[in-house]
PDB file of C-alpha atoms in Angstrom:
ATOM      1  CA  UNK A   1     112.382-186.089  13.302  1.00 65.00           C
ATOM      2  CA  UNK A   2     114.924-187.310  10.203  1.00 90.00           C
ATOM      3  CA  UNK A   3     115.431-190.765  10.665  1.00 96.00           C
ATOM      4  CA  UNK A   4     119.399-190.300   9.337  1.00 98.00           C
ATOM      5  CA  UNK A   5     121.730-188.347  10.464  1.00 98.00           C
ATOM      6  CA  UNK A   6     125.427-187.340   9.154  1.00 97.00           C
ATOM      7  CA  UNK A   7     128.569-187.592  10.523  1.00 97.00           C
ATOM      8  CA  UNK A   8     129.073-183.824  11.416  1.00 97.00           C
ATOM      9  CA  UNK A   9     125.905-183.525  12.978  1.00 97.00           C
ATOM     10  CA  UNK A  10     126.301-186.529  15.096  1.00 98.00           C
ATOM     11  CA  UNK A  11     129.891-185.467  16.220  1.00 97.00           C
ATOM     12  CA  UNK A  12     128.193-182.175  17.379  1.00 97.00           C
ATOM     13  CA  UNK A  13     125.555-184.211  19.541  1.00 97.00           C
ATOM     14  CA  UNK A  14     127.845-185.938  21.031  1.00 96.00           C
ATOM     15  CA  UNK A  15     129.479-183.245  22.432  1.00 95.00           C
ATOM     16  CA  UNK A  16     126.081-181.805  23.542  1.00 93.00           C
ATOM     17  CA  UNK A  17     123.994-181.927  26.752  1.00 93.00           C
ATOM     18  CA  UNK A  18     121.950-185.325  25.855  1.00 93.00           C
ATOM     19  CA  UNK A  19     124.286-187.656  23.749  1.00 97.00           C
ATOM     20  CA  UNK A  20     122.841-190.063  21.695  1.00 98.00           C
ATOM     21  CA  UNK A  21     123.669-194.133  22.684  1.00 98.00           C
ATOM     22  CA  UNK A  22     125.658-195.440  19.665  1.00 98.00           C
ATOM     23  CA  UNK A  23     124.831-198.913  18.385  1.00 98.00           C
ATOM     24  CA  UNK A  24     127.363-200.865  15.915  1.00 98.00           C
ATOM     25  CA  UNK A  25     125.643-203.102  14.083  1.00 98.00           C
ATOM     26  CA  UNK A  26     128.339-204.685  11.344  1.00 97.00           C
ATOM     27  CA  UNK A  27     127.048-207.191   9.657  1.00 95.00           C
ATOM     28  CA  UNK A  28     126.991-209.053   5.813  1.00 88.00           C
ATOM     29  CA  UNK A  29     125.068-211.698   4.793  1.00 79.00           C
ATOM     30  CA  UNK A  30     126.523-214.752   4.978  1.00 64.00           C
ATOM     31  CA  UNK A  31     125.864-216.748   1.893  1.00 52.00           C
ATOM     32  CA  UNK A  32     128.266-220.451   0.847  1.00 45.00           C
ATOM     33  CA  UNK A  33     131.048-219.703   1.687  1.00 49.00           C
ATOM     34  CA  UNK A  34     134.680-221.592   0.106  1.00 50.00           C
ATOM     35  CA  UNK A  35     135.670-224.508   1.722  1.00 56.00           C
ATOM     36  CA  UNK A  36     137.789-223.201   4.903  1.00 61.00           C
ATOM     37  CA  UNK A  37     136.578-219.314   4.689  1.00 69.00           C
ATOM     38  CA  UNK A  38     134.695-218.364   8.435  1.00 76.00           C
ATOM     39  CA  UNK A  39     131.992-216.349   7.961  1.00 79.00           C
ATOM     40  CA  UNK A  40     131.719-212.831   8.373  1.00 82.00           C
ATOM     41  CA  UNK A  41     132.248-211.781  12.195  1.00 89.00           C
ATOM     42  CA  UNK A  42     130.817-208.292  12.815  1.00 91.00           C
ATOM     43  CA  UNK A  43     132.200-208.418  16.574  1.00 94.00           C
ATOM     44  CA  UNK A  44     135.924-208.912  15.372  1.00 94.00           C
ATOM     45  CA  UNK A  45     135.377-205.814  12.882  1.00 95.00           C
ATOM     46  CA  UNK A  46     134.174-203.759  15.782  1.00 97.00           C
ATOM     47  CA  UNK A  47     136.620-204.844  18.178  1.00 96.00           C
ATOM     48  CA  UNK A  48     139.551-203.431  15.541  1.00 96.00           C
ATOM     49  CA  UNK A  49     137.948-199.651  16.215  1.00 97.00           C
ATOM     50  CA  UNK A  50     134.491-198.598  16.271  1.00 98.00           C
ATOM     51  CA  UNK A  51     133.170-195.178  17.272  1.00 98.00           C
ATOM     52  CA  UNK A  52     133.802-193.859  20.695  1.00 97.00           C
ATOM     53  CA  UNK A  53     131.469-195.466  23.377  1.00 97.00           C
ATOM     54  CA  UNK A  54     129.438-197.325  20.720  1.00 98.00           C
ATOM     55  CA  UNK A  55     128.387-201.135  21.973  1.00 98.00           C
ATOM     56  CA  UNK A  56     128.139-203.646  19.303  1.00 98.00           C
ATOM     57  CA  UNK A  57     124.783-205.656  18.751  1.00 98.00           C
ATOM     58  CA  UNK A  58     124.747-208.889  16.649  1.00 96.00           C
ATOM     59  CA  UNK A  59     122.198-208.653  14.088  1.00 97.00           C
ATOM     60  CA  UNK A  60     121.657-212.640  13.561  1.00 94.00           C
ATOM     61  CA  UNK A  61     121.611-212.903  17.505  1.00 95.00           C
ATOM     62  CA  UNK A  62     119.812-209.772  19.224  1.00 97.00           C
ATOM     63  CA  UNK A  63     117.940-208.254  16.100  1.00 98.00           C
ATOM     64  CA  UNK A  64     116.387-211.985  14.793  1.00 97.00           C
ATOM     65  CA  UNK A  65     115.898-215.073  16.336  1.00 95.00           C
ATOM     66  CA  UNK A  66     116.944-218.373  14.590  1.00 94.00           C
ATOM     67  CA  UNK A  67     116.256-218.779  11.124  1.00 93.00           C
ATOM     68  CA  UNK A  68     113.037-221.209  10.390  1.00 91.00           C
ATOM     69  CA  UNK A  69     109.622-221.415   8.836  1.00 88.00           C
ATOM     70  CA  UNK A  70     109.586-217.542   9.237  1.00 92.00           C
ATOM     71  CA  UNK A  71     112.344-216.817   7.459  1.00 94.00           C
ATOM     72  CA  UNK A  72     116.041-216.260   7.764  1.00 93.00           C
ATOM     73  CA  UNK A  73     115.914-213.921   9.847  1.00 95.00           C
ATOM     74  CA  UNK A  74     112.686-213.862  11.959  1.00 96.00           C
ATOM     75  CA  UNK A  75     111.975-210.944  14.968  1.00 96.00           C
ATOM     76  CA  UNK A  76     113.625-211.700  18.000  1.00 97.00           C
ATOM     77  CA  UNK A  77     111.964-212.833  20.848  1.00 96.00           C
ATOM     78  CA  UNK A  78     110.841-209.041  22.240  1.00 96.00           C
ATOM     79  CA  UNK A  79     112.116-209.783  25.510  1.00 97.00           C
ATOM     80  CA  UNK A  80     115.758-210.807  24.681  1.00 97.00           C
ATOM     81  CA  UNK A  81     116.143-207.775  22.464  1.00 98.00           C
ATOM     82  CA  UNK A  82     114.640-205.502  25.055  1.00 98.00           C
ATOM     83  CA  UNK A  83     117.206-207.053  27.113  1.00 98.00           C
ATOM     84  CA  UNK A  84     119.931-206.677  24.427  1.00 98.00           C
ATOM     85  CA  UNK A  85     119.041-203.190  24.310  1.00 98.00           C
ATOM     86  CA  UNK A  86     119.381-202.189  27.978  1.00 98.00           C
ATOM     87  CA  UNK A  87     122.543-204.068  27.912  1.00 98.00           C
ATOM     88  CA  UNK A  88     123.701-201.580  25.584  1.00 98.00           C
ATOM     89  CA  UNK A  89     122.391-198.235  27.529  1.00 98.00           C
ATOM     90  CA  UNK A  90     119.207-197.935  25.487  1.00 98.00           C
ATOM     91  CA  UNK A  91     116.257-196.084  27.414  1.00 98.00           C
ATOM     92  CA  UNK A  92     113.623-194.326  26.567  1.00 95.00           C
ATOM     93  CA  UNK A  93     114.358-190.761  26.958  1.00 93.00           C
ATOM     94  CA  UNK A  94     117.878-190.878  25.552  1.00 96.00           C
ATOM     95  CA  UNK A  95     118.501-190.619  21.471  1.00 98.00           C
ATOM     96  CA  UNK A  96     120.157-193.684  19.463  1.00 98.00           C
ATOM     97  CA  UNK A  97     122.326-193.381  16.654  1.00 98.00           C
ATOM     98  CA  UNK A  98     122.606-196.525  15.205  1.00 98.00           C
ATOM     99  CA  UNK A  99     125.396-197.805  12.496  1.00 98.00           C
ATOM    100  CA  UNK A 100     127.506-200.501  10.289  1.00 97.00           C
ATOM    101  CA  UNK A 101     130.224-200.740   7.969  1.00 95.00           C
ATOM    102  CA  UNK A 102     128.474-198.412   5.061  1.00 93.00           C
ATOM    103  CA  UNK A 103     125.753-200.986   3.218  1.00 92.00           C
ATOM    104  CA  UNK A 104     123.147-199.832   5.763  1.00 95.00           C
ATOM    105  CA  UNK A 105     121.128-202.801   5.779  1.00 96.00           C
ATOM    106  CA  UNK A 106     121.952-203.635   9.001  1.00 97.00           C
ATOM    107  CA  UNK A 107     121.958-200.671  10.666  1.00 98.00           C
ATOM    108  CA  UNK A 108     118.366-199.944   8.971  1.00 98.00           C
ATOM    109  CA  UNK A 109     117.485-202.925  11.299  1.00 98.00           C
ATOM    110  CA  UNK A 110     118.415-201.806  14.199  1.00 98.00           C
ATOM    111  CA  UNK A 111     116.668-198.586  13.279  1.00 98.00           C
ATOM    112  CA  UNK A 112     113.546-200.421  12.379  1.00 98.00           C
ATOM    113  CA  UNK A 113     113.009-202.749  15.415  1.00 98.00           C
ATOM    114  CA  UNK A 114     113.385-200.298  17.498  1.00 98.00           C
ATOM    115  CA  UNK A 115     110.811-197.808  15.995  1.00 97.00           C
ATOM    116  CA  UNK A 116     108.500-200.351  15.657  1.00 96.00           C
ATOM    117  CA  UNK A 117     108.826-201.406  19.488  1.00 97.00           C
ATOM    118  CA  UNK A 118     108.142-197.720  20.402  1.00 96.00           C
ATOM    119  CA  UNK A 119     111.948-195.854  20.803  1.00 97.00           C
ATOM    120  CA  UNK A 120     111.196-192.204  20.168  1.00 95.00           C
ATOM    121  CA  UNK A 121     114.033-191.107  18.891  1.00 97.00           C
ATOM    122  CA  UNK A 122     116.255-193.147  16.721  1.00 98.00           C
ATOM    123  CA  UNK A 123     118.401-192.228  13.521  1.00 98.00           C
ATOM    124  CA  UNK A 124     121.316-194.026  11.249  1.00 98.00           C
ATOM    125  CA  UNK A 125     124.590-192.777  10.599  1.00 98.00           C
ATOM    126  CA  UNK A 126     124.005-191.727   6.904  1.00 98.00           C
ATOM    127  CA  UNK A 127     126.992-193.132   5.460  1.00 97.00           C
ATOM    128  CA  UNK A 128     128.063-195.714   8.492  1.00 97.00           C
ATOM    129  CA  UNK A 129     131.201-195.758   9.809  1.00 97.00           C
ATOM    130  CA  UNK A 130     133.325-194.409   6.012  1.00 96.00           C
ATOM    131  CA  UNK A 131     131.639-191.481   6.401  1.00 97.00           C
ATOM    132  CA  UNK A 132     133.008-190.807   9.973  1.00 97.00           C
ATOM    133  CA  UNK A 133     136.169-188.640  10.406  1.00 94.00           C
ATOM    134  CA  UNK A 134     136.676-188.751  13.684  1.00 93.00           C
ATOM    135  CA  UNK A 135     138.815-190.938  15.990  1.00 94.00           C
ATOM    136  CA  UNK A 136     137.753-194.690  16.474  1.00 97.00           C
ATOM    137  CA  UNK A 137     138.143-196.460  19.786  1.00 96.00           C
ATOM    138  CA  UNK A 138     139.129-200.287  20.584  1.00 96.00           C
ATOM    139  CA  UNK A 139     137.736-199.979  24.271  1.00 94.00           C
ATOM    140  CA  UNK A 140     134.605-202.002  24.888  1.00 94.00           C
ATOM    141  CA  UNK A 141     132.283-199.765  27.294  1.00 95.00           C
ATOM    142  CA  UNK A 142     130.300-200.803  29.636  1.00 93.00           C
ATOM    143  CA  UNK A 143     126.918-198.490  29.603  1.00 96.00           C
ATOM    144  CA  UNK A 144     125.050-198.095  32.741  1.00 96.00           C
ATOM    145  CA  UNK A 145     121.702-200.226  32.236  1.00 97.00           C
ATOM    146  CA  UNK A 146     118.968-198.520  30.080  1.00 98.00           C
ATOM    147  CA  UNK A 147     115.293-198.666  30.696  1.00 98.00           C
ATOM    148  CA  UNK A 148     113.729-199.358  27.350  1.00 98.00           C
ATOM    149  CA  UNK A 149     111.008-201.935  27.268  1.00 98.00           C
ATOM    150  CA  UNK A 150     109.724-202.835  23.331  1.00 97.00           C
ATOM    151  CA  UNK A 151     106.175-202.531  23.163  1.00 95.00           C
ATOM    152  CA  UNK A 152     105.180-203.708  19.321  1.00 92.00           C
ATOM    153  CA  UNK A 153     103.001-200.599  17.440  1.00 82.00           C
ATOM    154  CA  UNK A 154     101.699-201.578  14.434  1.00 78.00           C
ATOM    155  CA  UNK A 155     100.499-204.749  13.204  1.00 76.00           C
ATOM    156  CA  UNK A 156     103.386-206.727  10.708  1.00 88.00           C
ATOM    157  CA  UNK A 157     102.637-207.994   7.012  1.00 95.00           C
ATOM    158  CA  UNK A 158     102.819-211.589   6.951  1.00 96.00           C
ATOM    159  CA  UNK A 159     102.530-213.626   3.881  1.00 97.00           C
ATOM    160  CA  UNK A 160      98.769-213.056   3.240  1.00 97.00           C
ATOM    161  CA  UNK A 161      98.732-209.744   3.813  1.00 97.00           C
ATOM    162  CA  UNK A 162     101.908-209.132   1.686  1.00 98.00           C
ATOM    163  CA  UNK A 163      99.838-210.954  -1.036  1.00 97.00           C
ATOM    164  CA  UNK A 164      96.497-209.004  -1.002  1.00 97.00           C
ATOM    165  CA  UNK A 165      98.900-205.261  -0.313  1.00 97.00           C
ATOM    166  CA  UNK A 166     100.432-206.219  -4.082  1.00 97.00           C
ATOM    167  CA  UNK A 167      96.730-206.226  -5.226  1.00 96.00           C
ATOM    168  CA  UNK A 168      95.576-202.977  -3.505  1.00 96.00           C
ATOM    169  CA  UNK A 169      98.570-201.187  -2.613  1.00 97.00           C
ATOM    170  CA  UNK A 170     102.298-201.121  -3.575  1.00 98.00           C
ATOM    171  CA  UNK A 171     104.196-203.927  -2.660  1.00 98.00           C
ATOM    172  CA  UNK A 172     107.956-203.443  -3.292  1.00 98.00           C
ATOM    173  CA  UNK A 173     110.693-205.519  -4.000  1.00 98.00           C
ATOM    174  CA  UNK A 174     113.935-204.759  -2.232  1.00 98.00           C
ATOM    175  CA  UNK A 175     116.318-207.205  -3.767  1.00 97.00           C
ATOM    176  CA  UNK A 176     118.588-206.852  -6.672  1.00 97.00           C
ATOM    177  CA  UNK A 177     116.570-207.254 -10.104  1.00 97.00           C
ATOM    178  CA  UNK A 178     118.160-209.982 -11.605  1.00 97.00           C
ATOM    179  CA  UNK A 179     116.801-211.784  -8.041  1.00 97.00           C
ATOM    180  CA  UNK A 180     113.265-210.281  -8.903  1.00 98.00           C
ATOM    181  CA  UNK A 181     113.015-211.413 -12.461  1.00 98.00           C
ATOM    182  CA  UNK A 182     113.897-214.842 -11.359  1.00 97.00           C
ATOM    183  CA  UNK A 183     117.122-214.842 -13.108  1.00 97.00           C
ATOM    184  CA  UNK A 184     119.337-216.260  -9.943  1.00 95.00           C
ATOM    185  CA  UNK A 185     118.872-217.031  -6.828  1.00 94.00           C
ATOM    186  CA  UNK A 186     121.862-217.892  -4.927  1.00 89.00           C
ATOM    187  CA  UNK A 187     120.211-218.430  -1.051  1.00 89.00           C
ATOM    188  CA  UNK A 188     116.356-219.342  -1.407  1.00 92.00           C
ATOM    189  CA  UNK A 189     114.520-222.487  -3.044  1.00 90.00           C
ATOM    190  CA  UNK A 190     112.791-220.525  -5.511  1.00 95.00           C
ATOM    191  CA  UNK A 191     113.374-217.769  -7.802  1.00 97.00           C
ATOM    192  CA  UNK A 192     110.849-214.929  -9.087  1.00 98.00           C
ATOM    193  CA  UNK A 193     108.993-212.620  -6.665  1.00 98.00           C
ATOM    194  CA  UNK A 194     105.708-212.147  -5.237  1.00 98.00           C
ATOM    195  CA  UNK A 195     102.915-211.605  -7.986  1.00 98.00           C
ATOM    196  CA  UNK A 196     101.980-207.704  -8.118  1.00 98.00           C
ATOM    197  CA  UNK A 197     105.451-206.588  -6.388  1.00 98.00           C
ATOM    198  CA  UNK A 198     107.214-204.127  -8.083  1.00 98.00           C
ATOM    199  CA  UNK A 199     111.065-204.437  -8.280  1.00 98.00           C
ATOM    200  CA  UNK A 200     113.031-201.889  -6.362  1.00 98.00           C
ATOM    201  CA  UNK A 201     116.426-202.386  -5.280  1.00 98.00           C
ATOM    202  CA  UNK A 202     117.834-200.505  -2.430  1.00 97.00           C
ATOM    203  CA  UNK A 203     120.849-200.078  -4.359  1.00 96.00           C
ATOM    204  CA  UNK A 204     118.856-196.959  -5.598  1.00 97.00           C
ATOM    205  CA  UNK A 205     118.244-195.677  -2.608  1.00 97.00           C
ATOM    206  CA  UNK A 206     121.620-194.149  -2.683  1.00 97.00           C
ATOM    207  CA  UNK A 207     124.471-192.386  -4.490  1.00 95.00           C
ATOM    208  CA  UNK A 208     127.616-193.472  -5.519  1.00 92.00           C
ATOM    209  CA  UNK A 209     129.417-192.566  -2.051  1.00 92.00           C
ATOM    210  CA  UNK A 210     126.578-194.730  -0.173  1.00 92.00           C
ATOM    211  CA  UNK A 211     124.386-191.606   1.585  1.00 96.00           C
ATOM    212  CA  UNK A 212     120.756-191.884   1.267  1.00 97.00           C
ATOM    213  CA  UNK A 213     119.376-189.887  -2.087  1.00 97.00           C
ATOM    214  CA  UNK A 214     117.588-186.275  -0.628  1.00 97.00           C
ATOM    215  CA  UNK A 215     114.145-186.507  -0.115  1.00 97.00           C
ATOM    216  CA  UNK A 216     113.163-184.930  -2.894  1.00 97.00           C
ATOM    217  CA  UNK A 217     115.290-187.457  -5.518  1.00 97.00           C
ATOM    218  CA  UNK A 218     113.513-190.720  -3.092  1.00 97.00           C
ATOM    219  CA  UNK A 219     109.773-189.209  -3.640  1.00 97.00           C
ATOM    220  CA  UNK A 220     110.237-188.974  -7.091  1.00 97.00           C
ATOM    221  CA  UNK A 221     111.843-192.375  -6.880  1.00 98.00           C
ATOM    222  CA  UNK A 222     108.722-193.937  -5.634  1.00 98.00           C
ATOM    223  CA  UNK A 223     106.538-192.135  -7.333  1.00 97.00           C
ATOM    224  CA  UNK A 224     107.904-193.632 -10.083  1.00 97.00           C
ATOM    225  CA  UNK A 225     107.631-197.244  -8.716  1.00 97.00           C
ATOM    226  CA  UNK A 226     103.651-196.561  -8.680  1.00 97.00           C
ATOM    227  CA  UNK A 227     103.632-194.862  -5.007  1.00 97.00           C
ATOM    228  CA  UNK A 228     101.207-191.737  -4.637  1.00 92.00           C
ATOM    229  CA  UNK A 229      99.895-190.178  -1.930  1.00 88.00           C
ATOM    230  CA  UNK A 230      98.066-191.900   0.387  1.00 88.00           C
ATOM    231  CA  UNK A 231      98.985-195.409  -1.297  1.00 93.00           C
ATOM    232  CA  UNK A 232      99.493-198.203   1.466  1.00 96.00           C
ATOM    233  CA  UNK A 233     103.129-199.270   1.162  1.00 97.00           C
ATOM    234  CA  UNK A 234     104.773-202.791   2.090  1.00 98.00           C
ATOM    235  CA  UNK A 235     108.340-203.787   1.692  1.00 98.00           C
ATOM    236  CA  UNK A 236     109.993-207.125   1.573  1.00 98.00           C
ATOM    237  CA  UNK A 237     113.339-208.602   0.054  1.00 97.00           C
ATOM    238  CA  UNK A 238     115.062-212.155   0.863  1.00 96.00           C
ATOM    239  CA  UNK A 239     115.143-211.754   4.597  1.00 94.00           C
ATOM    240  CA  UNK A 240     113.783-208.251   6.155  1.00 95.00           C
ATOM    241  CA  UNK A 241     117.016-206.910   6.389  1.00 96.00           C
ATOM    242  CA  UNK A 242     117.835-205.051   3.069  1.00 96.00           C
ATOM    243  CA  UNK A 243     113.903-204.264   2.816  1.00 97.00           C
ATOM    244  CA  UNK A 244     114.286-201.922   6.310  1.00 98.00           C
ATOM    245  CA  UNK A 245     116.836-200.127   4.362  1.00 98.00           C
ATOM    246  CA  UNK A 246     114.059-199.514   1.716  1.00 98.00           C
ATOM    247  CA  UNK A 247     111.765-198.598   4.476  1.00 98.00           C
ATOM    248  CA  UNK A 248     114.078-196.334   6.113  1.00 98.00           C
ATOM    249  CA  UNK A 249     114.472-194.649   2.555  1.00 98.00           C
ATOM    250  CA  UNK A 250     110.677-194.526   2.399  1.00 98.00           C
ATOM    251  CA  UNK A 251     110.619-192.432   5.783  1.00 97.00           C
ATOM    252  CA  UNK A 252     113.386-190.127   4.673  1.00 97.00           C
ATOM    253  CA  UNK A 253     111.363-189.439   1.562  1.00 97.00           C
ATOM    254  CA  UNK A 254     108.198-188.880   3.982  1.00 96.00           C
ATOM    255  CA  UNK A 255     106.181-192.106   3.032  1.00 96.00           C
ATOM    256  CA  UNK A 256     105.043-194.351   5.589  1.00 95.00           C
ATOM    257  CA  UNK A 257     105.713-198.408   5.065  1.00 96.00           C
ATOM    258  CA  UNK A 258     105.012-201.586   6.618  1.00 96.00           C
ATOM    259  CA  UNK A 259     107.649-204.263   6.700  1.00 97.00           C
ATOM    260  CA  UNK A 260     107.228-208.002   5.953  1.00 98.00           C
ATOM    261  CA  UNK A 261     109.675-209.419   7.748  1.00 97.00           C
ATOM    262  CA  UNK A 262     109.670-213.069   6.623  1.00 97.00           C
ATOM    263  CA  UNK A 263     110.215-211.847   2.914  1.00 98.00           C
ATOM    264  CA  UNK A 264     111.178-213.996   0.195  1.00 97.00           C
ATOM    265  CA  UNK A 265     112.723-216.701   2.630  1.00 96.00           C
ATOM    266  CA  UNK A 266     109.461-217.445   4.139  1.00 97.00           C
ATOM    267  CA  UNK A 267     107.284-217.167   0.720  1.00 97.00           C
ATOM    268  CA  UNK A 268     109.167-218.798  -1.044  1.00 96.00           C
ATOM    269  CA  UNK A 269     109.547-221.858   1.565  1.00 95.00           C
ATOM    270  CA  UNK A 270     105.528-222.938   0.823  1.00 95.00           C
ATOM    271  CA  UNK A 271     105.483-224.691  -2.326  1.00 94.00           C
ATOM    272  CA  UNK A 272     101.657-223.974  -2.540  1.00 95.00           C
ATOM    273  CA  UNK A 273     102.667-219.833  -2.494  1.00 96.00           C
ATOM    274  CA  UNK A 274     102.622-218.634  -6.146  1.00 97.00           C
ATOM    275  CA  UNK A 275     105.608-217.349  -7.794  1.00 97.00           C
ATOM    276  CA  UNK A 276     106.288-214.341 -11.029  1.00 97.00           C
ATOM    277  CA  UNK A 277     109.321-214.471 -12.925  1.00 97.00           C
ATOM    278  CA  UNK A 278     110.210-212.034 -15.277  1.00 97.00           C
ATOM    279  CA  UNK A 279     110.217-207.925 -14.765  1.00 96.00           C
ATOM    280  CA  UNK A 280     106.386-207.812 -15.504  1.00 93.00           C
ATOM    281  CA  UNK A 281     104.844-207.659 -11.458  1.00 95.00           C
ATOM    282  CA  UNK A 282     102.700-210.109 -12.250  1.00 87.00           C
TER     283      UNK A 282
END
């Protein structure tokens, strides 16, 4: 099953016999704000217009737990996550399509969470809300309760496993190149990258229109980063959100990958963990 869906195919599916549940996951990274400037409010944007029938999902409250030792966006309590998905109408036998404001990071986090916890049919709207050419709705739906119960599958990368993967496989750093090289660090206490990790910014997963590059283009991209057939691949970013976008790009390319949820926000919080700087992985 393809991990992404075009706006035209989604429009067709919504008129079919088994329309997907729509989840609106609009979100922006909230860094330091100017005095008096409020943080981004995804729900407020949702209420100004969303895909008809879409239910808003709050990334910070429903797809992550509070920041702490596990990083800025550690995994949510799975009972809480499951309840949120059921309230949104998610059932195991119903397809789900998630979208955000166009960047793709938040939608990918929702996609990854649902796939990792066992939902068999989840796709991301390629290009997000800007790609949608249909009408928008301001009403807030009240879907029937779903039956989805999250059941995690594969083990997750933790800091030690990520360090080992950087030596034995391919560990991709999805942050901007200047953060990888340690030239700037606007959020976390230490600048640089996990030793052995390869710089692979998420911006290179998409074209100028914000849509994913073709599967072949993405395969060539990741091949150039050292991913070969049979490679074990892991991805991290600042806090496990943009890295989900990279895991999704790898899925489009037909390459399975693991997510280090704690990412750099967890790694850099421990002064005993090694840090590399500059363009060289080591």
